[in-house]
mmCIF file of C-alpha atoms in Angstrom:
data_model
loop_
_atom_site.group_PDB
_atom_site.id
_atom_site.type_symbol
_atom_site.label_atom_id
_atom_site.label_comp_id
_atom_site.label_asym_id
_atom_site.label_seq_id
_atom_site.Cartn_x
_atom_site.Cartn_y
_atom_site.Cartn_z
ATOM 1 C CA MET A 12 -7.035 -13.023 -89.806
ATOM 2 C CA PRO A 13 -3.582 -13.529 -91.239
ATOM 3 C CA ARG A 14 -0.938 -15.033 -89.078
ATOM 4 C CA PRO A 15 1.401 -11.975 -88.894
ATOM 5 C CA GLU A 16 -1.521 -9.838 -87.792
ATOM 6 C CA VAL A 17 -2.446 -12.355 -85.082
ATOM 7 C CA LEU A 18 1.153 -12.428 -83.901
ATOM 8 C CA GLU A 19 1.280 -8.637 -83.824
ATOM 9 C CA ARG A 20 -1.955 -8.480 -81.823
ATOM 10 C CA LEU A 21 -0.652 -11.107 -79.403
ATOM 11 C CA GLN A 22 2.605 -9.256 -79.075
ATOM 12 C CA SER A 23 0.740 -5.990 -78.567
ATOM 13 C CA ALA A 24 -1.516 -7.618 -75.950
ATOM 14 C CA GLU A 25 1.520 -9.042 -74.147
ATOM 15 C CA GLU A 26 3.208 -5.637 -74.143
ATOM 16 C CA GLU A 27 0.019 -4.051 -72.864
ATOM 17 C CA ALA A 28 -0.246 -6.745 -70.170
ATOM 18 C CA ASP A 29 3.417 -6.196 -69.245
ATOM 19 C CA THR A 30 2.777 -2.466 -69.003
ATOM 20 C CA ILE A 31 -0.304 -3.030 -66.856
ATOM 21 C CA VAL A 32 1.628 -5.430 -64.577
ATOM 22 C CA ALA A 33 4.577 -3.028 -64.338
ATOM 23 C CA THR A 34 2.243 -0.146 -63.537
ATOM 24 C CA ALA A 35 0.433 -2.254 -60.942
ATOM 25 C CA GLU A 36 3.756 -3.301 -59.382
ATOM 26 C CA ASP A 37 4.911 0.321 -59.280
ATOM 27 C CA ASP A 38 1.590 1.329 -57.745
ATOM 28 C CA ARG A 39 1.869 -1.514 -55.204
ATOM 29 C CA ASP A 40 5.414 -0.511 -54.287
ATOM 30 C CA GLU A 41 4.358 3.099 -53.920
ATOM 31 C CA ARG A 42 1.395 2.161 -51.722
ATOM 32 C CA ILE A 43 3.579 -0.097 -49.591
ATOM 33 C CA ALA A 44 6.091 2.731 -49.149
ATOM 34 C CA GLU A 45 3.281 5.144 -48.255
ATOM 35 C CA ALA A 46 1.812 2.611 -45.823
ATOM 36 C CA ARG A 47 5.203 2.116 -44.159
ATOM 37 C CA GLU A 48 5.695 5.860 -43.934
ATOM 38 C CA ARG A 49 2.234 6.312 -42.431
ATOM 39 C CA ALA A 50 2.839 3.433 -40.013
ATOM 40 C CA GLU A 51 6.076 5.112 -38.916
ATOM 41 C CA GLU A 52 4.229 8.407 -38.434
ATOM 42 C CA ILE A 53 1.550 6.654 -36.352
ATOM 43 C CA ARG A 54 4.195 4.852 -34.288
ATOM 44 C CA SER A 55 6.112 8.084 -33.711
ATOM 45 C CA GLU A 56 2.932 9.915 -32.731
ATOM 46 C CA ALA A 57 1.939 7.093 -30.363
ATOM 47 C CA GLU A 58 5.386 7.167 -28.756
ATOM 48 C CA ARG A 59 5.196 10.947 -28.346
ATOM 49 C CA GLU A 60 1.730 10.701 -26.818
ATOM 50 C CA ALA A 61 2.919 7.934 -24.486
ATOM 51 C CA ARG A 62 5.888 10.062 -23.372
ATOM 52 C CA ASP A 63 3.617 13.066 -22.824
ATOM 53 C CA LEU A 64 1.155 10.961 -20.836
ATOM 54 C CA LYS A 65 3.969 9.464 -18.766
ATOM 55 C CA GLU A 66 5.340 12.944 -18.010
ATOM 56 C CA ARG A 67 1.886 14.242 -17.051
ATOM 57 C CA ARG A 68 1.280 11.264 -14.763
ATOM 58 C CA LEU A 69 4.712 11.620 -13.187
ATOM 59 C CA GLU A 70 4.094 15.319 -12.586
ATOM 60 C CA GLU A 71 0.689 14.579 -11.074
ATOM 61 C CA ALA A 72 2.238 11.893 -8.861
ATOM 62 C CA ARG A 73 4.970 14.319 -7.756
ATOM 63 C CA GLU A 74 2.362 16.926 -6.909
ATOM 64 C CA GLU A 75 0.345 14.372 -4.932
ATOM 65 C CA ILE A 76 3.464 13.219 -3.097
ATOM 66 C CA ASP A 77 4.451 16.813 -2.316
ATOM 67 C CA ALA A 78 0.948 17.558 -1.040
ATOM 68 C CA GLU A 79 0.958 14.389 1.086
ATOM 69 C CA CYS A 80 4.408 15.250 2.427
ATOM 70 C CA GLU A 81 3.207 18.740 3.382
ATOM 71 C CA ARG A 82 0.138 17.269 5.071
ATOM 72 C CA VAL A 83 2.228 14.771 7.048
ATOM 73 C CA LEU A 84 4.649 17.530 8.073
ATOM 74 C CA ARG A 85 1.779 19.771 9.211
ATOM 75 C CA GLU A 86 0.232 16.932 11.202
ATOM 76 C CA GLY A 87 3.629 16.114 12.733
ATOM 77 C CA GLU A 88 4.125 19.755 13.704
ATOM 78 C CA GLN A 89 0.670 19.858 15.269
ATOM 79 C CA GLU A 90 1.347 16.655 17.209
ATOM 80 C CA ARG A 91 4.722 18.009 18.347
ATOM 81 C CA GLU A 92 3.079 21.204 19.539
ATOM 82 C CA ALA A 93 0.381 19.217 21.365
ATOM 83 C CA LEU A 94 3.019 17.034 23.055
ATOM 84 C CA ALA A 95 5.073 20.086 24.020
ATOM 85 C CA GLU A 96 1.964 21.766 25.440
ATOM 86 C CA ARG A 97 1.090 18.656 27.462
ATOM 87 C CA ALA A 98 4.672 18.483 28.714
ATOM 88 C CA ARG A 99 4.579 22.165 29.748
ATOM 89 C CA ASP A 100 1.291 21.546 31.518
ATOM 90 C CA ARG A 101 2.850 18.664 33.475
ATOM 91 C CA VAL A 102 6.084 20.451 34.465
ATOM 92 C CA GLU A 103 4.571 21.785 37.658
ATOM 93 C CA GLU A 104 3.113 18.363 38.462
ATOM 94 C CA ALA A 105 6.523 16.760 37.880
ATOM 95 C CA VAL A 106 8.265 19.376 40.049
ATOM 96 C CA ASP A 107 5.731 18.811 42.818
ATOM 97 C CA HIS A 108 6.269 15.051 42.565
ATOM 98 C CA VAL A 109 10.094 15.386 42.737
ATOM 99 C CA VAL A 110 9.858 17.805 45.671
ATOM 100 C CA SER A 111 7.488 15.388 47.389
ATOM 101 C CA LEU A 112 9.923 12.501 46.889
ATOM 102 C CA PHE A 113 12.793 14.670 48.147
ATOM 103 C CA GLU A 114 10.825 15.674 51.225
ATOM 104 C CA GLU A 115 9.969 12.024 51.912
ATOM 105 C CA ASP A 116 13.672 11.132 51.707
ATOM 106 C CA VAL A 117 14.601 14.038 53.988
ATOM 107 C CA HIS A 118 11.939 13.020 56.536
ATOM 108 C CA ALA A 119 12.990 9.398 56.305
ATOM 109 C CA GLN A 120 16.582 10.338 57.136
ATOM 110 C CA THR A 121 15.667 12.402 60.151
#
């Protein structure tokens, strides 16, 4: 093969190799950009899901706290009513006791 032909083939091969490398680099850059974009989408979606989950859990916790508060208030009201009922039941006993003490003092003074 004559020398100019060899040089042309080498030059052609180098150009082809340069083209292949350039194409590969472009492809790599494009894939990296796509991967970064997809990673950002995944991160954004994960953040959104985390916010949604946090809001759901907070709402559930609020509902549980409200329910517990209502239960405690109902129990407190029931206890208050029971104490008031016991106090009403003992009013007569207390009056009798005070009258008895008063009578004892009156008898002691006479």
